[in-house]
Short mmCIF file of C-alpha atoms in Angstrom, two decimals:
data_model
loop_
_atom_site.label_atom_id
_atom_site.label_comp_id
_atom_site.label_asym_id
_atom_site.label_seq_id
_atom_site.Cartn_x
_atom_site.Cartn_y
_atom_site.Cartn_z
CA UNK A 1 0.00 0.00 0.00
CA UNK A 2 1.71 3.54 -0.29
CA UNK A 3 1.89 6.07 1.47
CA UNK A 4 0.51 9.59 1.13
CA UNK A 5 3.82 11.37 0.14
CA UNK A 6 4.67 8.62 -3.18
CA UNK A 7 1.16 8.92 -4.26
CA UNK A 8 1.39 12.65 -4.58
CA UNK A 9 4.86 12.60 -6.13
CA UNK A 10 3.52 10.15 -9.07
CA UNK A 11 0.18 12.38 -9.14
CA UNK A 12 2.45 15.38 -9.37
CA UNK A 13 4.67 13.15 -12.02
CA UNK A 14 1.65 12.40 -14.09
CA UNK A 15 0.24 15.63 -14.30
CA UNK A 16 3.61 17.43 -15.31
CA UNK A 17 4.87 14.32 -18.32
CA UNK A 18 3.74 15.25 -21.41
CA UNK A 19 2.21 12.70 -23.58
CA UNK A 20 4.29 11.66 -26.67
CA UNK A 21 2.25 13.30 -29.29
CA UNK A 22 1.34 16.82 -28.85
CA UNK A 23 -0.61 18.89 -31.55
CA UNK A 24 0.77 22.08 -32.68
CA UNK A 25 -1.95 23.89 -31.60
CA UNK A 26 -2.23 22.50 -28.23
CA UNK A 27 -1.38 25.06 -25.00
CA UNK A 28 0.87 23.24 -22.85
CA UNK A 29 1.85 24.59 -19.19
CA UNK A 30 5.40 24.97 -20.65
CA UNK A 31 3.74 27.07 -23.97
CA UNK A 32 2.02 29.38 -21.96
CA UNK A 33 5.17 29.94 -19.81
CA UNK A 34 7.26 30.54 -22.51
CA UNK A 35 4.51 32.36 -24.39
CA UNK A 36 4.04 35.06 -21.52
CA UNK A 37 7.76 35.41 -21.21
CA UNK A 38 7.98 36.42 -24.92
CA UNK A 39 5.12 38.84 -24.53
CA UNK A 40 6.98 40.08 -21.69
CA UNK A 41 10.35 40.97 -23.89
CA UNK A 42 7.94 42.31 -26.45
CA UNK A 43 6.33 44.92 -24.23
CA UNK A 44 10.21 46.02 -22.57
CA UNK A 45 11.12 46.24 -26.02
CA UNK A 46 8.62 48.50 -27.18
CA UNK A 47 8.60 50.39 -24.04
CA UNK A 48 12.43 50.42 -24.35
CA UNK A 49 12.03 52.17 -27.72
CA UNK A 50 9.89 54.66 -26.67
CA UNK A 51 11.99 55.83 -24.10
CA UNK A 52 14.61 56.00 -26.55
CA UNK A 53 12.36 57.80 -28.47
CA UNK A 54 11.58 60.09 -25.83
CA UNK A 55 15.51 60.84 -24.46
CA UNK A 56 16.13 61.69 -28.12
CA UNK A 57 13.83 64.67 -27.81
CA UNK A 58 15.89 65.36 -23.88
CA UNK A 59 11.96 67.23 -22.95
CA UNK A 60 11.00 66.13 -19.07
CA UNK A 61 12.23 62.89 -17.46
CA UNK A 62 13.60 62.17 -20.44
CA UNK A 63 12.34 58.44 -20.58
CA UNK A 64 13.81 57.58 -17.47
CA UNK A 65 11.04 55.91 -16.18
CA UNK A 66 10.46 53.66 -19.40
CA UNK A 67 13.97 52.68 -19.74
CA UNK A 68 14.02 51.17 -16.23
CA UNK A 69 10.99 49.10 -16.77
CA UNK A 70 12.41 48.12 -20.02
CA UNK A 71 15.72 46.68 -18.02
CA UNK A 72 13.48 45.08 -15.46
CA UNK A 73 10.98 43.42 -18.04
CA UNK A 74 13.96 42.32 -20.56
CA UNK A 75 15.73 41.05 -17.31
CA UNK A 76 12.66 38.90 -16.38
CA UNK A 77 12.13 37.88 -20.01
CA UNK A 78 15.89 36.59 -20.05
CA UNK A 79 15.70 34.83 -17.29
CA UNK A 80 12.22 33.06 -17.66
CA UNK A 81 13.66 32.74 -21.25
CA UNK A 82 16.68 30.52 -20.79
CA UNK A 83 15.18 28.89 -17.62
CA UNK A 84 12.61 27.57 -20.33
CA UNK A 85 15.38 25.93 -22.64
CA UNK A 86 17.12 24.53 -19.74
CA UNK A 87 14.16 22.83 -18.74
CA UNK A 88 12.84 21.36 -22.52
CA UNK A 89 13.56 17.98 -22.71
CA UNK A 90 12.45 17.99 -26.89
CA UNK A 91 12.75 20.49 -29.83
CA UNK A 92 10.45 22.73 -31.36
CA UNK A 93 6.79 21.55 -31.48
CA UNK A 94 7.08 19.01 -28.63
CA UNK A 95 5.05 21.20 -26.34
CA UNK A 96 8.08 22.22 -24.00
CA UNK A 97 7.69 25.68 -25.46
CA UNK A 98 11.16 25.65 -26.83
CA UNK A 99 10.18 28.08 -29.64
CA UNK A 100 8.43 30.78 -27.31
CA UNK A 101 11.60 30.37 -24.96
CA UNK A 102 14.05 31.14 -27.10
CA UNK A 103 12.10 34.30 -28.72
CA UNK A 104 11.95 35.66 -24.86
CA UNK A 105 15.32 35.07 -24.69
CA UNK A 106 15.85 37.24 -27.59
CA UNK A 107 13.35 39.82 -27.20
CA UNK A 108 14.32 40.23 -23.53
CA UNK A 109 17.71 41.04 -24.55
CA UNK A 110 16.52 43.92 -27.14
CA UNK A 111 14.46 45.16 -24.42
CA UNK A 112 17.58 45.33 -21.90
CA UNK A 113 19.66 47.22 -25.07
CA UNK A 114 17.07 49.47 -25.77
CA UNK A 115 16.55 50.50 -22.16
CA UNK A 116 20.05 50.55 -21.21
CA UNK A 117 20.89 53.14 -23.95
CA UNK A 118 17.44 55.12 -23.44
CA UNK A 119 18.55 54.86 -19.31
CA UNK A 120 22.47 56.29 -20.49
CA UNK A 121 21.03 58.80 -23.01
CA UNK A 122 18.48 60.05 -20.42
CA UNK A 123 21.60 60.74 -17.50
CA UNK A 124 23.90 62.18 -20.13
CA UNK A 125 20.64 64.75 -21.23
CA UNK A 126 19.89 65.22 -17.70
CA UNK A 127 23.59 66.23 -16.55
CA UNK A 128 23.79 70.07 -16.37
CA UNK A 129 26.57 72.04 -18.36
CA UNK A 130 28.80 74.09 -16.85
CA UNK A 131 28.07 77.17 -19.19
CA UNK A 132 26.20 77.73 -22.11
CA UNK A 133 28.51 78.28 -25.49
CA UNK A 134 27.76 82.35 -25.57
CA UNK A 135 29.26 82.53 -22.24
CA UNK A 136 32.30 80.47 -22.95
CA UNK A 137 33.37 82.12 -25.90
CA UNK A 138 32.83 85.31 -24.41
CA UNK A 139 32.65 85.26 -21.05
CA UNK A 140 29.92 85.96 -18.64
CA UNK A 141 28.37 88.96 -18.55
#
């Protein structure tokens, strides 16, 4: 007879093996995962390129805002991104999500470029000058 504790390990077993034969169109736990970690990257990325956008034109915070999430979402898109290929056990269209993984992965890392240069643009616009170019050429009045 077994116990409590092996009968919930080979429940928990079950319910996490995937069956040989998985259609193409089916949403597996590992799919979704993957799936939401790509959406993730996208968002940073577009968010990153707005801020961009926005420290180009050096008018109020400059973006900084937007770059940071950007960092933080690429960051979490990496992460959940590789985590996801580490974990497939099959190639792309076994259900492991191997596809979805690997375009967070990449999308997570445009969103961390993107924010990282609209994060550096934004301190180098918001850095004050010294003096403006009339008064350096000619001195202050």
């Amino acid at each position: 007879m077994a116990d409590g504790f092996t009968l919930a390990a080979s429940t928990a077993g079950h319910a996490f093996a995937q069956s040989a034969h998985v259609d193409s169109y089916t949403l597996t736990a590992a799919r979704l995962w993957a799936s939401s970690a790509a959406l993730l990257g996208l968002a940073g990325a577009v968010i990153g390129g707005l801020a961009l956008a926005r420290s180009a034109r050096r008018i109020g915070n400059s973006g900084k805002r937007g770059a940071v999430v950007a960092l933080v979402s690429g960051l979490i898109a990496v992460l959940n991104g590789a985590l996801n290929l580490a974990v497939a056990d099959g190639g792309p269209g076994t259900g492991n999500g191997v596809v979805g993984g690997a375009l967070a992965l990449v999308l997570g890392l445009v969103a961390m470029a993107l924010g990282g240069l609209a994060l550096a643009r934004s301190r180098r616009a918001a850095a004050p000058t010294d003096h403006s170019e009339y008064e350096r050429r000619f001195g202050s009045a």
